[in-house]
Short mmCIF file of C-alpha atoms and ligand atoms in Angstrom, two decimals:
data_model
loop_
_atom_site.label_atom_id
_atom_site.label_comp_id
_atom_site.label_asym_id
_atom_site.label_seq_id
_atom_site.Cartn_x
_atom_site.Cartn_y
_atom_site.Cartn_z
CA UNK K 1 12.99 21.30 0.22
CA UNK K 2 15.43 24.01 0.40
CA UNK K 3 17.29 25.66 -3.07
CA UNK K 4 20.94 24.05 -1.05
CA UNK K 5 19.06 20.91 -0.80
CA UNK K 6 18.02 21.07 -4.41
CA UNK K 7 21.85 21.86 -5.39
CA UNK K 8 23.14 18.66 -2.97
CA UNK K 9 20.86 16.78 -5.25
CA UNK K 10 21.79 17.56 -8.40
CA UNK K 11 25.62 17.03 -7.81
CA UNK K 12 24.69 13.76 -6.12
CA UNK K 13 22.47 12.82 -8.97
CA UNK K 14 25.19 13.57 -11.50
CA UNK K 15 27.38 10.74 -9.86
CA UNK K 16 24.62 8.50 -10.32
CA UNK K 17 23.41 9.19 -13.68
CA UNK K 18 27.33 8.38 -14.82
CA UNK K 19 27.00 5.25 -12.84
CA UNK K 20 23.26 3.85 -14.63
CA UNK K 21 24.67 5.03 -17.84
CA UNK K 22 27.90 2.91 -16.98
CA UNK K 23 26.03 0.11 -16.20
CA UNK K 24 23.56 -0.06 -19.38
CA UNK K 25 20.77 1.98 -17.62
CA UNK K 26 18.57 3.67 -20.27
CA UNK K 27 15.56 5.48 -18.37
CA UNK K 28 14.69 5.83 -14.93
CA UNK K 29 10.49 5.27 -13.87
CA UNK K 30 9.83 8.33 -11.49
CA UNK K 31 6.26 6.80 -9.73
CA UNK K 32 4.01 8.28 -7.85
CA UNK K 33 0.56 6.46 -6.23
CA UNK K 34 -2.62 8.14 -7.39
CA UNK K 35 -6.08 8.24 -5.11
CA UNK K 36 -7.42 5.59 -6.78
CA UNK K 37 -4.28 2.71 -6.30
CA UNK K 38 -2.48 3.02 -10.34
CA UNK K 39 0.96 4.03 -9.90
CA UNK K 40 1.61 6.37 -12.84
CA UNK K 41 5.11 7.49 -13.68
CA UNK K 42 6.78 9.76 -15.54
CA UNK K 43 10.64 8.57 -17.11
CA UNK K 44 13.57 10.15 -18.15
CA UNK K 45 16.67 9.83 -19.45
CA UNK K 46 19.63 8.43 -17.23
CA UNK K 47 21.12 11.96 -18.30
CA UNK K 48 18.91 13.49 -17.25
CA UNK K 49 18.26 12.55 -13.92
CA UNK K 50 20.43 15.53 -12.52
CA UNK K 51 18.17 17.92 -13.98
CA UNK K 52 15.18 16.18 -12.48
CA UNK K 53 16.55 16.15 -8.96
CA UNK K 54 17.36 19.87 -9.47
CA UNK K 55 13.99 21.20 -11.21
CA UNK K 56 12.05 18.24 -11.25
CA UNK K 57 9.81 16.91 -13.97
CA UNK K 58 6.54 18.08 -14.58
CA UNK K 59 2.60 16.72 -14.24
CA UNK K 60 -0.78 18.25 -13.75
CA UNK K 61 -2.14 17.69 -10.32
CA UNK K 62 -5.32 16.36 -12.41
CA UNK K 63 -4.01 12.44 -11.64
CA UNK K 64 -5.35 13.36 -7.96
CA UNK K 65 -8.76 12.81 -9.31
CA UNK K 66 -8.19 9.71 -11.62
CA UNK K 67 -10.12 7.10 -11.30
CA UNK K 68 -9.34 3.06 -11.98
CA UNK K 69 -10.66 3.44 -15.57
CA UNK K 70 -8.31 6.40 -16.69
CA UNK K 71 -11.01 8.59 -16.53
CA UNK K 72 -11.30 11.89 -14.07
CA UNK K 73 -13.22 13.23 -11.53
CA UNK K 74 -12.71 16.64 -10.08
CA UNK K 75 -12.81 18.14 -6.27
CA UNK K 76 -13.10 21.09 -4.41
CA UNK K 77 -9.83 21.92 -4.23
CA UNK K 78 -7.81 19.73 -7.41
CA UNK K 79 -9.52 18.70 -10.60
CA UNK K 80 -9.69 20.40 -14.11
CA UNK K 81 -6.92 21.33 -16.60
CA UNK K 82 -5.10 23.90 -14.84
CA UNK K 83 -1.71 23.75 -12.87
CA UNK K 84 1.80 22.04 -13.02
CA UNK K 85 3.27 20.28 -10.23
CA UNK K 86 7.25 19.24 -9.85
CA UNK K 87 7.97 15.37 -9.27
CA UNK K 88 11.59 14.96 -7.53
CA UNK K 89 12.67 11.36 -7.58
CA UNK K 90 14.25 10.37 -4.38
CA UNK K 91 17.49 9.71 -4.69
CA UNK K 92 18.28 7.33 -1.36
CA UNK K 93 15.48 4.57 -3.07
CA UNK K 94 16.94 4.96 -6.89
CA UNK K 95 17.05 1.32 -8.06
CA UNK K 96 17.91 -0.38 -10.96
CA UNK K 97 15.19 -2.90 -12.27
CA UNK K 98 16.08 -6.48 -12.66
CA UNK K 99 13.10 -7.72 -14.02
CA UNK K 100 13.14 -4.27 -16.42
CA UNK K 101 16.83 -4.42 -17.75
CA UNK K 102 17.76 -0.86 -18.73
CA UNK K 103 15.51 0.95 -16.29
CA UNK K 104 15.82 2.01 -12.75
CA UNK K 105 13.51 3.33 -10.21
CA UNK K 106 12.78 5.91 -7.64
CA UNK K 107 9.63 6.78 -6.08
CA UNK K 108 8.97 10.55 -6.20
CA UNK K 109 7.79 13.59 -4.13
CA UNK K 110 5.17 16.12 -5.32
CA UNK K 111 6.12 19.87 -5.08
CA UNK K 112 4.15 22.94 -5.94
CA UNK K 113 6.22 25.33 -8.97
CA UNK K 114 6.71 27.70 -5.69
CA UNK K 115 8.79 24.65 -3.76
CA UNK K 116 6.44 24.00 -1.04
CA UNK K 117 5.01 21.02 -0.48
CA UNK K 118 1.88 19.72 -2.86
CA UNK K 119 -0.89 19.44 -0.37
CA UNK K 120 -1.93 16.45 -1.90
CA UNK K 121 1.11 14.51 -2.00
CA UNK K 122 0.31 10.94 -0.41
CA UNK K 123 4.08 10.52 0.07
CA UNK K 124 4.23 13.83 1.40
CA UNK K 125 1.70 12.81 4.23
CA UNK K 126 3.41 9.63 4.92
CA UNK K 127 6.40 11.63 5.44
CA UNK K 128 4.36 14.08 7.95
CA UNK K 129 2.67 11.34 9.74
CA UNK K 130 6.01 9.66 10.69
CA UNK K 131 7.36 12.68 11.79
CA UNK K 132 4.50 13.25 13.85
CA UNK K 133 4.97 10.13 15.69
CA UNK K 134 9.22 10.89 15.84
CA UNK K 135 8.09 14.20 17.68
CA UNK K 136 6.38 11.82 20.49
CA UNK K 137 9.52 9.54 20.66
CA UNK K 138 8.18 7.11 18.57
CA UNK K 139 9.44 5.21 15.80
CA UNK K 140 6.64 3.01 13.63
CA UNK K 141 8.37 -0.54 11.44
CA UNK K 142 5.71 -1.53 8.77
CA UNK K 143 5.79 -4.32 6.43
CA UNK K 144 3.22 -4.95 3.60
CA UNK K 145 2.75 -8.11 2.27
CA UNK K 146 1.66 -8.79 -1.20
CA UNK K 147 -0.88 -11.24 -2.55
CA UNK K 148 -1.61 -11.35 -6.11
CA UNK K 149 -2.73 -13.87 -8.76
CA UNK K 150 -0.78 -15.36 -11.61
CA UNK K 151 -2.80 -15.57 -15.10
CA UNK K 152 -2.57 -16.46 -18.52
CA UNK K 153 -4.03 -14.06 -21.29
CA UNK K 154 -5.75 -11.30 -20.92
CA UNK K 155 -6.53 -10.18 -17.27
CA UNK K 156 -10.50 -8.39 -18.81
CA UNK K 157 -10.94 -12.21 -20.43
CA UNK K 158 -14.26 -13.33 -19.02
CA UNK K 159 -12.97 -16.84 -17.23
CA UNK K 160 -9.04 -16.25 -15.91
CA UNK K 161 -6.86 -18.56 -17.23
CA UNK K 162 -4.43 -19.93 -14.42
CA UNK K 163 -0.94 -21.46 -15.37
CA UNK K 164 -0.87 -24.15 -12.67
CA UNK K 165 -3.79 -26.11 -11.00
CA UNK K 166 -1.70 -26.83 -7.99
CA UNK K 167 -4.36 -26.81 -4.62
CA UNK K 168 -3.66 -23.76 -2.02
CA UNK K 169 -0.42 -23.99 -0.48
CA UNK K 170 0.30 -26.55 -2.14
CA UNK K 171 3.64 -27.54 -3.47
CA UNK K 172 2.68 -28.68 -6.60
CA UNK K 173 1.86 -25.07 -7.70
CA UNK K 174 5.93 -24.47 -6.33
CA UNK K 175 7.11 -27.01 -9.06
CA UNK K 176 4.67 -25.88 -11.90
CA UNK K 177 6.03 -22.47 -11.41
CA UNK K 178 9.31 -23.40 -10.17
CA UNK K 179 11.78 -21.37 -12.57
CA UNK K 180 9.07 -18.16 -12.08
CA UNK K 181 9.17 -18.02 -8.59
CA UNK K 182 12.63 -18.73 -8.81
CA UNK K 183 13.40 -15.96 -10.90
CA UNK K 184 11.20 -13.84 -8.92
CA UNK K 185 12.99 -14.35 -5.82
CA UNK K 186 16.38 -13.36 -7.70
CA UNK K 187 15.09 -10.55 -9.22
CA UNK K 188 14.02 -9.17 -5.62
CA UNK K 189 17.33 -10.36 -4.18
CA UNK K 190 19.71 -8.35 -6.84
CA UNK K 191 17.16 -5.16 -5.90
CA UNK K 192 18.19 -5.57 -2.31
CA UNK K 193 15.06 -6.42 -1.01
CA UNK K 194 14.97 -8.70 2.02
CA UNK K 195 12.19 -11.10 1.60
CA UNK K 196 11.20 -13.17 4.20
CA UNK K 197 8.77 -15.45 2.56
CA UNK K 198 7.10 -16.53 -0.71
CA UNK K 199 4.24 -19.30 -0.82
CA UNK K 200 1.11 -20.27 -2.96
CA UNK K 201 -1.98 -18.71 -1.19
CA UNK K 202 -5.66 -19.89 -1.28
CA UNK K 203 -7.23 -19.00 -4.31
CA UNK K 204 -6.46 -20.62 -7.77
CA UNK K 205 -2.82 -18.74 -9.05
CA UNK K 206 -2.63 -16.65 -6.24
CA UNK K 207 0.64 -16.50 -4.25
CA UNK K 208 2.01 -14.19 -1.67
CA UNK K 209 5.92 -12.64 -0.70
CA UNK K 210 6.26 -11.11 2.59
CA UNK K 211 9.13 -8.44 3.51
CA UNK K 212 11.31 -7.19 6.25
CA UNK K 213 9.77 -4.18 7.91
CA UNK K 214 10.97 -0.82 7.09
CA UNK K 215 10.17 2.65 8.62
CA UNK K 216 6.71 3.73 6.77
CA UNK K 217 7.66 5.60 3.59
CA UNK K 218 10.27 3.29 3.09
CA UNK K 219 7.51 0.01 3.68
CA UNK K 220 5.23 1.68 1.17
CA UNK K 221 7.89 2.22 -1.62
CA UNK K 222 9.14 -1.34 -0.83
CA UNK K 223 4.86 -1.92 -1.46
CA UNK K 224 5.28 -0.22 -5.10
CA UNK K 225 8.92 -2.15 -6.17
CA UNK K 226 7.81 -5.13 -5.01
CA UNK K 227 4.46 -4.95 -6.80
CA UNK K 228 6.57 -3.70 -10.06
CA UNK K 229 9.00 -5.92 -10.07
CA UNK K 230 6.58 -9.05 -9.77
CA UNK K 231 4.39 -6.93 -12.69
CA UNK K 232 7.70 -6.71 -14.62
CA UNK K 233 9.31 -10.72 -13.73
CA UNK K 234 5.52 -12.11 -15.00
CA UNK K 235 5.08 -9.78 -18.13
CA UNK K 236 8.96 -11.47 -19.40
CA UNK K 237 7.46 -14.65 -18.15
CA UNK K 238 4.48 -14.93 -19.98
CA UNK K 239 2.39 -14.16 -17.39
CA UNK K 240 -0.14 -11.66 -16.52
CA UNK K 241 -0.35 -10.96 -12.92
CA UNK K 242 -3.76 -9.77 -10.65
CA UNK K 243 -3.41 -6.87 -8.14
CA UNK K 244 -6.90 -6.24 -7.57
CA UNK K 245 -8.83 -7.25 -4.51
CA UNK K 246 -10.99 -10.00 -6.32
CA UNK K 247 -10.51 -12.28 -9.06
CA UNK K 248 -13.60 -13.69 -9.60
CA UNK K 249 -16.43 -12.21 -7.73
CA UNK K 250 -17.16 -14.89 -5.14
CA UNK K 251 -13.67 -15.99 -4.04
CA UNK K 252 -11.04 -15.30 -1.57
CA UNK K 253 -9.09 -12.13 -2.99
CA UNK K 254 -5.90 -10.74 -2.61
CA UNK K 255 -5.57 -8.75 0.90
CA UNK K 256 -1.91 -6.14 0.89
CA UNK K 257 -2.15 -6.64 5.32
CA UNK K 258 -0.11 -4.26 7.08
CA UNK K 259 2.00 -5.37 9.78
CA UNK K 260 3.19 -2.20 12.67
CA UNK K 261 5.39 -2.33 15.83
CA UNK K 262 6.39 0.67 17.56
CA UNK K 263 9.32 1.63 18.64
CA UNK K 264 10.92 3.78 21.31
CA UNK K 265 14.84 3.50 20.81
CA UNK K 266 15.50 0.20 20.30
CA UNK K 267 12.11 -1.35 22.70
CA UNK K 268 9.30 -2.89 20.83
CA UNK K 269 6.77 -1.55 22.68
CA UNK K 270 4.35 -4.41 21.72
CA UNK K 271 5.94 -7.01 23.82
CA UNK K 272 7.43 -6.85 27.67
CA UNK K 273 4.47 -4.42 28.74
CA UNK K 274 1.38 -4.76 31.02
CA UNK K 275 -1.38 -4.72 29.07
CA UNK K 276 -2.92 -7.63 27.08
CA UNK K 277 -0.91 -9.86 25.79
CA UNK K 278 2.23 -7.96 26.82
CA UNK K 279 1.44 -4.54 25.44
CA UNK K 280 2.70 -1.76 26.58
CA UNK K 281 0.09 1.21 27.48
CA UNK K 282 1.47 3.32 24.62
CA UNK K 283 1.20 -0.10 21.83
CA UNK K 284 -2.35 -0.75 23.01
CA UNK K 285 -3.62 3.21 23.48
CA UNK K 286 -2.18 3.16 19.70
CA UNK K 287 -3.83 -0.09 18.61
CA UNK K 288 -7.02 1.01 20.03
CA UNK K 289 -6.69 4.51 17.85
CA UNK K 290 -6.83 2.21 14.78
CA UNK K 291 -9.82 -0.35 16.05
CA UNK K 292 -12.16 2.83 16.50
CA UNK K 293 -11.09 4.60 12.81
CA UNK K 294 -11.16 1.71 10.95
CA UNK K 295 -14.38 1.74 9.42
CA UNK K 296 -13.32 5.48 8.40
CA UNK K 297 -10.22 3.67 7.80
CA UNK K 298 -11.60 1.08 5.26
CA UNK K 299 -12.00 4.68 2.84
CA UNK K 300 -7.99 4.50 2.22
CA UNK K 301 -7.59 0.38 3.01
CA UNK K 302 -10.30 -0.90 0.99
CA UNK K 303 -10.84 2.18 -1.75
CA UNK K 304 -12.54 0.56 -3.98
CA UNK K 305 -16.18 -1.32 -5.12
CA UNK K 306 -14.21 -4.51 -5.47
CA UNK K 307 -12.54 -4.33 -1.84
CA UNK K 308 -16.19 -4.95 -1.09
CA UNK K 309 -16.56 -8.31 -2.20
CA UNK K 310 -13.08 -9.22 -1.18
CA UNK K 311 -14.37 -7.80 2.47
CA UNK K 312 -16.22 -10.80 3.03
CA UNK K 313 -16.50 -12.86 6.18
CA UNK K 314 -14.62 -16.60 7.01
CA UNK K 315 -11.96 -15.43 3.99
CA UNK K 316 -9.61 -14.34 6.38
CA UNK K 317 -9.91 -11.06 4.98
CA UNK K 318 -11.03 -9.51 8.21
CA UNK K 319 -14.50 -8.28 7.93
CA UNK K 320 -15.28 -7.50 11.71
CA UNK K 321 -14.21 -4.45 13.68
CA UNK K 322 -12.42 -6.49 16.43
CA UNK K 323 -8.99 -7.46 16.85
CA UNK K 324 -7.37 -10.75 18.59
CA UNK K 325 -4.40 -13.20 18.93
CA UNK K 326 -3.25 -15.04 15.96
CA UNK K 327 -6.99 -14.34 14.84
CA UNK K 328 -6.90 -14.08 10.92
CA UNK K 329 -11.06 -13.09 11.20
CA UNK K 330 -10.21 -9.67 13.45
CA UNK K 331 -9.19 -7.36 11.31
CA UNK K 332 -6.92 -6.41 13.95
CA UNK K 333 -4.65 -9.57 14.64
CA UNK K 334 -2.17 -10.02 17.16
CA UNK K 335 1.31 -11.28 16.83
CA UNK K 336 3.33 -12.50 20.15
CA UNK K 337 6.30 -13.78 18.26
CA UNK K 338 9.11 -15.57 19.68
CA UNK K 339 10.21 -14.73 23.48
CA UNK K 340 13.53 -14.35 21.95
CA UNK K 341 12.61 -12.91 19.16
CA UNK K 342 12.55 -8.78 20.19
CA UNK K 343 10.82 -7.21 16.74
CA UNK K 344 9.02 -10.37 16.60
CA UNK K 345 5.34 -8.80 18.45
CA UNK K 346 3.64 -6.79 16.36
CA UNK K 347 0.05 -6.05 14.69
CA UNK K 348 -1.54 -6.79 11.38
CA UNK K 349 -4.52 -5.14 9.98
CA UNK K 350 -5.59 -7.74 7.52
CA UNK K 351 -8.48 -5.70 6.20
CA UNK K 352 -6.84 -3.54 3.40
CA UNK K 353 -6.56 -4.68 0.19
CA UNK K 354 -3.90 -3.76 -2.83
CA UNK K 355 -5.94 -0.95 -4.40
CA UNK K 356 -4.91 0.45 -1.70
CA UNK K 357 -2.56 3.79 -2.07
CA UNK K 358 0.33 2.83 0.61
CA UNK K 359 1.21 6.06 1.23
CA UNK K 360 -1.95 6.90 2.38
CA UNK K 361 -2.07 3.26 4.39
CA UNK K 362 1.35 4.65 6.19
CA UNK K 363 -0.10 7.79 7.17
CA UNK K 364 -3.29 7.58 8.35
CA UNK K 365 -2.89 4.29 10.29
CA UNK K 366 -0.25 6.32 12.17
CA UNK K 367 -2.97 9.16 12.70
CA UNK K 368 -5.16 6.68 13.87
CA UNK K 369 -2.78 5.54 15.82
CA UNK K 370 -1.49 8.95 17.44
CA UNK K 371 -5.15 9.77 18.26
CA UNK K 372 -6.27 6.74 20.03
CA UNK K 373 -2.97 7.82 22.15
CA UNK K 374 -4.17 11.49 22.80
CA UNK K 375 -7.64 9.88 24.21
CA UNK K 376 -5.91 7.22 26.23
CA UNK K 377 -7.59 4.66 24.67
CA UNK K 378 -7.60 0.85 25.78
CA UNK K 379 -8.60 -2.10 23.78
CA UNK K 380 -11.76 -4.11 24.33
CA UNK K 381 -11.20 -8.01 24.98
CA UNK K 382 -9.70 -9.85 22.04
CA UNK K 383 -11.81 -12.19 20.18
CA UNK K 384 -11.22 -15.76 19.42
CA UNK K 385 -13.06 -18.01 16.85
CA UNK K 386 -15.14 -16.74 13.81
CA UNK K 387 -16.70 -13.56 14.42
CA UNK K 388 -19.26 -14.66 11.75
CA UNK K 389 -20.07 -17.46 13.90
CA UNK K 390 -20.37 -15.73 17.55
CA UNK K 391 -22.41 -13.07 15.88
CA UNK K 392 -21.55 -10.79 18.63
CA UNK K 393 -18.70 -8.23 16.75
CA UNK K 394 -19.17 -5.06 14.79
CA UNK K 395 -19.27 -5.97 11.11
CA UNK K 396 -17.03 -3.16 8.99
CA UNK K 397 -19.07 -1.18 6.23
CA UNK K 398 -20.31 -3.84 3.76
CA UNK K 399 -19.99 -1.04 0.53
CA UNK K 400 -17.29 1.89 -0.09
CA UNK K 401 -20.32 4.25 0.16
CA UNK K 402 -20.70 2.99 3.67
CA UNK K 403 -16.80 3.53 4.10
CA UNK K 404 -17.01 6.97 2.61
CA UNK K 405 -19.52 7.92 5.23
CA UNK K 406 -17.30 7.20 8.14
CA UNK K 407 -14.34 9.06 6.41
CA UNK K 408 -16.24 12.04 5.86
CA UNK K 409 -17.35 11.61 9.71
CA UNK K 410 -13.58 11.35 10.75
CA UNK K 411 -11.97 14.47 11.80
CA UNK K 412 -8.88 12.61 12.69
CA UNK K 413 -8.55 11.72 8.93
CA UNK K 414 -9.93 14.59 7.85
CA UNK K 415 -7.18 16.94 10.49
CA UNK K 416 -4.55 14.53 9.25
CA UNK K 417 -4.89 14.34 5.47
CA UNK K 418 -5.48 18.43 5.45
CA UNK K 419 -8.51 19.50 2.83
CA UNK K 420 -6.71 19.29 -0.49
CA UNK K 421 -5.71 15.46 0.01
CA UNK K 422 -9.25 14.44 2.08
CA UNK K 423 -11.50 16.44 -0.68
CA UNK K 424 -9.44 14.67 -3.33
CA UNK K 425 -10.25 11.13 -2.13
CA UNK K 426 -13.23 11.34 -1.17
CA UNK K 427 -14.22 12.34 -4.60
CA UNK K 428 -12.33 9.83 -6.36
CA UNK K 429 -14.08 7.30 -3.88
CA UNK K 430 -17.82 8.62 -4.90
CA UNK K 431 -17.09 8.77 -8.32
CA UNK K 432 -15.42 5.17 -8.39
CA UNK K 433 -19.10 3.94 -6.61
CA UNK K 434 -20.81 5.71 -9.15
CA UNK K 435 -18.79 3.94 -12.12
CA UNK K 436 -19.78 0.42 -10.82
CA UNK K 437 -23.24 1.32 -9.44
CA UNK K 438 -25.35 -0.44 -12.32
CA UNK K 439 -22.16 -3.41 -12.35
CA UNK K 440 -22.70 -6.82 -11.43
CA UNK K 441 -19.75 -8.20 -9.40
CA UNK K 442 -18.45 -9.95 -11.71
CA UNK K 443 -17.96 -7.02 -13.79
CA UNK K 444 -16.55 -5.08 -11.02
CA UNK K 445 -14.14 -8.01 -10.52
CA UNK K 446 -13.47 -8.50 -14.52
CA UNK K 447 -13.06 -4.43 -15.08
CA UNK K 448 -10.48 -3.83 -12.22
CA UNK K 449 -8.41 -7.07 -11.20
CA UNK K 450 -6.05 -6.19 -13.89
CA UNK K 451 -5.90 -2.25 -13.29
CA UNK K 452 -3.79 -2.22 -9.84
N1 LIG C 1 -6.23 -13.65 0.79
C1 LIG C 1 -6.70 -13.24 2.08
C2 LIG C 1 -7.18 -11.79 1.99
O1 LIG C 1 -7.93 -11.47 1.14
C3 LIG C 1 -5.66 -13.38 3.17
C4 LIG C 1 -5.11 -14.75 3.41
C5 LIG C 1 -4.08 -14.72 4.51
O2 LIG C 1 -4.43 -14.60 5.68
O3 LIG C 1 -2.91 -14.68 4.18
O4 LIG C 1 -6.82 -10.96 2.77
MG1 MG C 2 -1.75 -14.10 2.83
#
């Protein structure tokens, strides 16, 4: 960002600060998405929120080695005590919080002191990767969806406490929760955020709001303010609510699926095309870029020791290394959509989970993508039915270790990411295997469903 940029921001910044402070706005949350899932943030002032855009506010580029306990790891490149790094909120997301009255939002960028990029910024590489694809013509849409689970009490207590015992999907859970779900719905609707759906899922407490797609930054800050506000709504509600990818050790978990179309102009170029299941070349060649990397993949999806025993098969959590049509076992599923309906096709990978850092998600699913492009790949034949029942399909890595392997393998990720960023997350990923090594599941389930 240039020192002219930096200027535009602070006089644009000034108009807003007068307009927060007008309207009862007290602090604004700068976040940022660490290596390990925890968005951290740093506040200020509504005052001073020119200042920030101009300067920016200051943190140690440590937090790029935290792990899900607070505690650090280091790297070769980022670790220790040393350095400062700039956080500049951006301005075109700044939101004010319904479910936080007095605070607003906006997720932030990570700059060296110089003003060049921090290598290490996951938003940073989001940014990159989508630009990367813009270069080749292409525009990506991406929509998270988020699952979590609604508790009473502490989220560390040894037997979660649920406030409704309504079955999956069922509506009973809707009227048990009725003015929560309610509320949480408004609160999303003041923020401007289109929601397309909210329903009880599976497990006991657990419910899930989907999103209208966005263009990949924006999809993973919509991933973060969605998360936040329903962290916000249930904390004023009573309620503590579950990010992580298992409950209770044993049970369906929460997945955060990403769903991708591409784009050239205004053609979805996963529908009206020759290849399988109308595909276009380009969709599938980019589809078949993420099938090959995703056990590599799995190292940003699934990052931690609990995505592991949410990574189960027959949970719909997509455990196999396949993809197919309407198929919620591929981790690769399929979406036709309506033959009127033009951003109706796209893909979801189902097999990432919320500790997941979406920034990262964005990014290196579009690297993926790009690569599979560069090698002309092609898809292999869809699967339908259980994959655990055929017994035929490629199971993904059964442990993070596993994962890690395959990322360290991947030169795509390791090209795309750039040292700095790939060093850093692969040593948060060791270290978090390490912390849980001696853990029973339960305990990995008990020490991180409430961290995320
Ligand atoms: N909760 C499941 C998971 O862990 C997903 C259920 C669904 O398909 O929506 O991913
Ligand atoms: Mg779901």
């Amino acid at each position: 960002m240039g020192t002219g940029d930096r200027e535009q921001a602070y006089t644009r910044a000034r108009q807003e600060a007068e307009r927060l402070t007008a309207d009862g706005i007290q602090g604004i949350v700068l976040t940022w998405v660490d290596n390990a899932g925890l968005t951290r943030v740093k506040s200020v002032p509504s005052a001073r929120l020119p200042h920030a855009a101009r300067r920016g506010v200051g943190m140690s580029p440590v937090f790029d080695v935290y792990l899900v306990d607070d505690s650090m790891t280091t790297s070769r490149h980022i670790g220790g005590p040393d350095g400062d790094l700039r956080l500049f909120p951006d301005l075109d997301r700044l939101t004010p919080l319904t479910a936080q009255p007095g605070w607003a939002w906006a997720p932030a960028d990570r700059y060296a002191q110089s003003g060049v990029d921090h290598p290490a910024c996951q938003r940073l590489f989001a940014q990159r990767m989508t630009e990367r694809a813009r270069q080749r013509g292409l525009t990506v849409r991406m929509g998270f969806e988020t699952e979590w689970v609604v508790t009473e009490g502490e989220p560390a207590q040894d037997t979660p406490r649920y406030p409704t015992a309504g079955p999956a999907y069922g509506m009973a859970r809707v009227v048990d929760l009725s003015d929560y779900l309610a509320g949480l719905l408004d609160a999303l609707r003041v923020q401007r955020v289109e929601v397309f759906q909210l329903h009880p899922e599976y497990s006991p407490g657990q419910f899930e709001v989907s999103v209208a797609p966005a263009d990949p930054v924006g999809a993973a800050d919509l991933a973060v303010l969605v998360r936040e506000t329903i962290r916000a709504h249930s904390t004023r509600s009573g309620l503590a609510p579950l990010f992580g990818p298992v409950v209770e050790a044993g049970g369906v978990g929460n997945g955060r699926h990403l769903h991708l179309s591409l784009w050239q102009g205004a053609r979805n170029l996963c529908r009206d095309g020759d290849g399988p299941h109308g595909m276009t070349a380009t969709s599938e060649a980019f589809l078949a870029g993420v099938l090959r990397e995703l056990p590599a993949l799995l190292a940003i999806g699934a990052p931690s020791p609990a995505s592991y025993l949410r990574l189960e098969p027959s949970r719909w959590a997509g455990a196999y290394q396949c993809w197919g049509l309407e198929n919620r076992e591929a981790a690769l599923r399929f979406i036709t959509g309506a033959p009127d309906d033009p951003g109706g096709a796209n893909a979801e990978i189902k097999c990432f989970d919320p500790a997941a850092n979406p920034y990262l998600v964005v990014g290196a699913v579009i690297a993926a993508g790009l690569a599979g492009l560069d090698s002309g790949l092609t898809l292999p034949l869809p699967v339908s039915g259980d994959p655990a029942v055929e017994g035929r399909e490629r199971r993904l890595p059964t442990s993070l270790l596993t994962a890690l392997e395959h990322f360290e393998d991947s030169m795509v990720l390791r090209e795309a990411l750039g040292d700095p960023l790939f060093e850093s997350i692969a040593a948060v990923r060791r270290a978090e295997a390490a912390l849980f090594e001696k853990a029973t599941p339960q305990e990995i389930a008990a020490a991180t469903r409430g961290r995320y």
